[in-house]
Amino acid sequence: MKIMKRPNILLTGTPGVGKTTLGKELAQRTGLAYVNVGDLAQEGQLFDGFDEEYQCPVLDEDRVVDELEDKMGDGGVIVDYHGCDFFPERWFQIVFVLRTDNTNLYSRLEGRGYTGKKLQDNVQCEIFQTIYEEAMEAYKEEIVHQLPSNEPEDLDRNLEQIVQWVEQWMKDNN
Ligand code: ADP
Ligand code: MG
């Protein structure tokens, strides 16, 4: 029996840009698996130390990679995380960096309860396109795509585009 090959997709971007909203909906529409790296780390306590400045645990990147390796090798996984340079490059067939205008992002993060330095730093991360540059460094430029994520219409458009891309990939690779 032939096993259908399915692509792995990375959804990345500054906290609050809409990765989880898009990722969960995308998983429903495509049947691909969805992995939220933050949740995975929480469940498995895959942390290595504590960041005093941000008052949060520090991700143990090596253990996260070990934990996901087998699953990624099988394909068909959507990965959601606000960083991307520690995943093996070979894992992903396509990388999407979600982008949100800073006024929108500011109010979303405020709504999430972020204040002070944490709020400022995250908005600045988006303004400086930190994650986009990280993705362009870590992956082949031609597989990295920016997606606007400001309003519900963007979500619909992004979903449609990625679903189509998945369908095309399956045709080309099976
Ligand atoms: P992330 O996982 O990147 O931190 P979330 O998916 O949790 O982001 O989304 C953050 C907030 O932004 C949520 O309140 C969500 O409903 C909202 N949101 C996400 N995508 C959009 C969009 N395209 N338009 C408007 N609001 C959005
Ligand atoms: Mg999220």
Tab-separated table of C-alpha atoms and ligand atoms in Angstrom:
chain	number	residue	atom	x	y	z
A	1	MET	CA	0.000	0.000	0.000
A	2	LYS	CA	1.288	3.434	-0.918
A	3	ILE	CA	1.299	6.013	1.827
A	4	MET	CA	0.220	9.471	0.662
A	5	LYS	CA	2.954	11.992	1.208
A	6	ARG	CA	1.865	15.198	2.861
A	7	PRO	CA	3.759	18.460	3.388
A	8	ASN	CA	4.882	20.073	6.623
A	9	ILE	CA	3.960	23.740	6.991
A	10	LEU	CA	5.473	26.285	9.379
A	11	LEU	CA	3.329	29.179	10.604
A	12	THR	CA	5.457	31.769	12.336
A	13	GLY	CA	5.424	35.460	13.278
A	14	THR	CA	5.318	37.765	16.285
A	15	PRO	CA	2.955	36.769	19.128
A	16	GLY	CA	-0.576	37.977	18.332
A	17	VAL	CA	-0.383	37.926	14.530
A	18	GLY	CA	-2.884	35.075	14.245
A	19	LYS	CA	-0.838	31.868	13.856
A	20	THR	CA	-3.034	29.758	16.118
A	21	THR	CA	-6.290	31.017	14.603
A	22	LEU	CA	-5.032	30.207	11.102
A	23	GLY	CA	-3.319	26.947	12.054
A	24	LYS	CA	-6.313	25.344	13.731
A	25	GLU	CA	-8.669	26.273	10.922
A	26	LEU	CA	-6.153	25.089	8.346
A	27	ALA	CA	-5.838	21.733	10.103
A	28	GLN	CA	-9.617	21.312	9.979
A	29	ARG	CA	-9.794	22.147	6.301
A	30	THR	CA	-6.845	20.041	5.163
A	31	GLY	CA	-6.859	17.172	7.635
A	32	LEU	CA	-3.216	17.900	8.446
A	33	ALA	CA	-2.106	17.648	12.082
A	34	TYR	CA	-1.636	20.843	14.097
A	35	VAL	CA	1.177	21.317	16.613
A	36	ASN	CA	1.411	24.364	18.851
A	37	VAL	CA	5.021	24.359	20.045
A	38	GLY	CA	4.240	26.526	23.082
A	39	ASP	CA	1.580	24.064	24.231
A	40	LEU	CA	3.825	21.084	23.485
A	41	ALA	CA	6.576	22.597	25.632
A	42	GLN	CA	4.111	23.297	28.412
A	43	GLU	CA	2.742	19.759	28.392
A	44	GLY	CA	6.155	18.100	28.330
A	45	GLN	CA	7.856	20.760	30.459
A	46	LEU	CA	10.390	21.183	27.644
A	47	PHE	CA	12.021	24.172	29.283
A	48	ASP	CA	15.570	25.039	30.161
A	49	GLY	CA	15.788	27.781	32.763
A	50	PHE	CA	13.733	30.880	33.447
A	51	ASP	CA	13.882	34.301	31.800
A	52	GLU	CA	13.855	36.823	34.658
A	53	GLU	CA	13.320	39.811	32.364
A	54	TYR	CA	10.176	38.416	30.735
A	55	GLN	CA	9.153	36.238	33.684
A	56	CYS	CA	8.678	33.163	31.536
A	57	PRO	CA	10.350	29.776	31.115
A	58	VAL	CA	12.919	29.417	28.322
A	59	LEU	CA	12.154	26.846	25.626
A	60	ASP	CA	14.507	23.871	25.490
A	61	GLU	CA	14.868	23.947	21.718
A	62	ASP	CA	16.824	20.698	21.427
A	63	ARG	CA	14.240	18.735	23.363
A	64	VAL	CA	11.425	20.259	21.300
A	65	VAL	CA	13.205	19.152	18.113
A	66	ASP	CA	13.771	15.639	19.525
A	67	GLU	CA	10.156	15.406	20.586
A	68	LEU	CA	8.863	16.326	17.112
A	69	GLU	CA	11.427	14.595	14.883
A	70	ASP	CA	9.522	11.353	14.166
A	71	LYS	CA	6.224	13.099	13.548
A	72	MET	CA	7.817	15.607	11.185
A	73	GLY	CA	9.502	12.803	9.274
A	74	ASP	CA	6.083	11.344	8.460
A	75	GLY	CA	4.882	14.678	7.037
A	76	GLY	CA	1.488	16.339	7.208
A	77	VAL	CA	2.134	18.620	10.173
A	78	ILE	CA	1.315	22.299	10.654
A	79	VAL	CA	3.712	23.810	13.207
A	80	ASP	CA	2.826	27.044	15.040
A	81	TYR	CA	5.535	29.001	16.866
A	82	HIS	CA	6.796	32.583	17.268
A	83	GLY	CA	10.323	31.602	16.316
A	84	CYS	CA	11.761	29.427	13.601
A	85	ASP	CA	15.556	29.278	13.521
A	86	PHE	CA	16.010	26.169	15.680
A	87	PHE	CA	13.877	23.776	13.630
A	88	PRO	CA	15.795	21.676	11.099
A	89	GLU	CA	15.461	23.364	7.702
A	90	ARG	CA	14.573	20.046	6.043
A	91	TRP	CA	11.366	19.731	8.074
A	92	PHE	CA	9.382	22.295	6.127
A	93	GLN	CA	8.235	22.457	2.520
A	94	ILE	CA	6.797	25.946	3.031
A	95	VAL	CA	7.032	28.713	5.639
A	96	PHE	CA	4.448	31.428	6.240
A	97	VAL	CA	5.283	34.535	8.258
A	98	LEU	CA	2.084	36.289	9.353
A	99	ARG	CA	2.275	40.079	9.496
A	100	THR	CA	0.049	42.527	11.357
A	101	ASP	CA	0.034	46.340	11.327
A	102	ASN	CA	1.381	47.624	14.620
A	103	THR	CA	-1.762	49.437	15.770
A	104	ASN	CA	-3.757	46.231	15.279
A	105	LEU	CA	-1.121	44.154	16.989
A	106	TYR	CA	-0.905	46.575	19.896
A	107	SER	CA	-4.601	46.266	20.672
A	108	ARG	CA	-4.590	42.481	20.247
A	109	LEU	CA	-1.712	42.093	22.691
A	110	GLU	CA	-3.249	44.556	25.107
A	111	GLY	CA	-6.439	42.493	24.914
A	112	ARG	CA	-4.357	39.461	25.833
A	113	GLY	CA	-3.197	41.278	28.957
A	114	TYR	CA	0.283	42.267	27.806
A	115	THR	CA	1.531	45.526	29.319
A	116	GLY	CA	4.714	47.569	29.671
A	117	LYS	CA	7.960	46.196	28.298
A	118	LYS	CA	6.463	42.920	27.120
A	119	LEU	CA	3.881	44.794	25.033
A	120	GLN	CA	6.434	47.279	23.671
A	121	ASP	CA	8.982	44.613	22.799
A	122	ASN	CA	6.505	42.452	20.940
A	123	VAL	CA	5.197	45.359	18.878
A	124	GLN	CA	8.798	46.390	18.167
A	125	CYS	CA	9.583	42.819	17.086
A	126	GLU	CA	6.868	43.188	14.439
A	127	ILE	CA	7.999	46.663	13.345
A	128	PHE	CA	11.579	45.432	12.913
A	129	GLN	CA	10.309	42.332	11.046
A	130	THR	CA	12.482	40.236	13.325
A	131	ILE	CA	10.745	36.927	12.652
A	132	TYR	CA	10.571	37.510	8.906
A	133	GLU	CA	14.322	38.082	8.824
A	134	GLU	CA	14.866	35.037	11.026
A	135	ALA	CA	12.833	32.946	8.574
A	136	MET	CA	14.688	34.324	5.543
A	137	GLU	CA	17.982	33.374	7.225
A	138	ALA	CA	16.890	29.915	8.300
A	139	TYR	CA	15.064	28.730	5.149
A	140	LYS	CA	15.450	29.021	1.397
A	141	GLU	CA	14.020	32.417	0.511
A	142	GLU	CA	11.738	30.966	-2.155
A	143	ILE	CA	9.781	28.903	0.387
A	144	VAL	CA	9.218	31.847	2.781
A	145	HIS	CA	6.013	33.828	2.262
A	146	GLN	CA	4.592	36.772	4.177
A	147	LEU	CA	0.843	36.832	4.770
A	148	PRO	CA	-1.075	39.930	5.894
A	149	SER	CA	-3.163	39.173	8.986
A	150	ASN	CA	-5.111	42.302	9.898
A	151	GLU	CA	-8.759	41.541	9.321
A	152	PRO	CA	-11.091	38.550	8.936
A	153	GLU	CA	-10.899	38.797	5.136
A	154	ASP	CA	-7.157	38.199	5.392
A	155	LEU	CA	-7.807	35.007	7.321
A	156	ASP	CA	-10.226	33.756	4.642
A	157	ARG	CA	-7.807	34.632	1.869
A	158	ASN	CA	-4.855	33.010	3.614
A	159	LEU	CA	-6.828	29.853	4.307
A	160	GLU	CA	-7.911	29.574	0.710
A	161	GLN	CA	-4.394	30.103	-0.621
A	162	ILE	CA	-2.789	27.562	1.681
A	163	VAL	CA	-5.499	24.952	1.113
A	164	GLN	CA	-4.891	25.311	-2.633
A	165	TRP	CA	-1.152	25.062	-2.137
A	166	VAL	CA	-1.581	21.845	-0.120
A	167	GLU	CA	-3.827	20.327	-2.805
A	168	GLN	CA	-1.307	21.194	-5.511
A	169	TRP	CA	1.585	19.815	-3.453
A	170	MET	CA	-0.259	16.510	-2.981
A	171	LYS	CA	-0.878	16.242	-6.740
A	172	ASP	CA	2.754	16.973	-7.532
A	173	ASN	CA	4.229	14.653	-4.919
A	174	ASN	CA	2.059	11.555	-4.934
B	1	ADP	P1	-0.914	34.020	17.671
B	1	ADP	O1	-1.200	32.541	17.740
B	1	ADP	O2	-0.062	34.377	16.496
B	1	ADP	O3	-0.369	34.591	18.928
B	1	ADP	P2	-3.813	34.263	17.671
B	1	ADP	O4	-4.238	33.309	16.604
B	1	ADP	O5	-3.952	33.832	19.074
B	1	ADP	O6	-2.301	34.755	17.398
B	1	ADP	O7	-4.602	35.611	17.406
B	1	ADP	C1	-4.448	36.747	18.242
B	1	ADP	C2	-5.740	37.537	18.221
B	1	ADP	O8	-5.920	38.099	16.935
B	1	ADP	C3	-6.986	36.708	18.499
B	1	ADP	O9	-7.861	37.490	19.266
B	1	ADP	C4	-7.567	36.451	17.120
B	1	ADP	O10	-8.955	36.298	17.159
B	1	ADP	C5	-7.167	37.705	16.388
B	1	ADP	N1	-6.963	37.471	14.939
B	1	ADP	C6	-6.248	36.491	14.365
B	1	ADP	N2	-6.254	36.583	13.023
B	1	ADP	C7	-7.000	37.673	12.732
B	1	ADP	C8	-7.384	38.314	11.500
B	1	ADP	N3	-7.014	37.855	10.299
B	1	ADP	N4	-8.151	39.415	11.592
B	1	ADP	C9	-8.538	39.887	12.809
B	1	ADP	N5	-8.218	39.337	13.992
B	1	ADP	C10	-7.454	38.243	13.963
B	2	MG	MG	-0.737	31.259	19.346
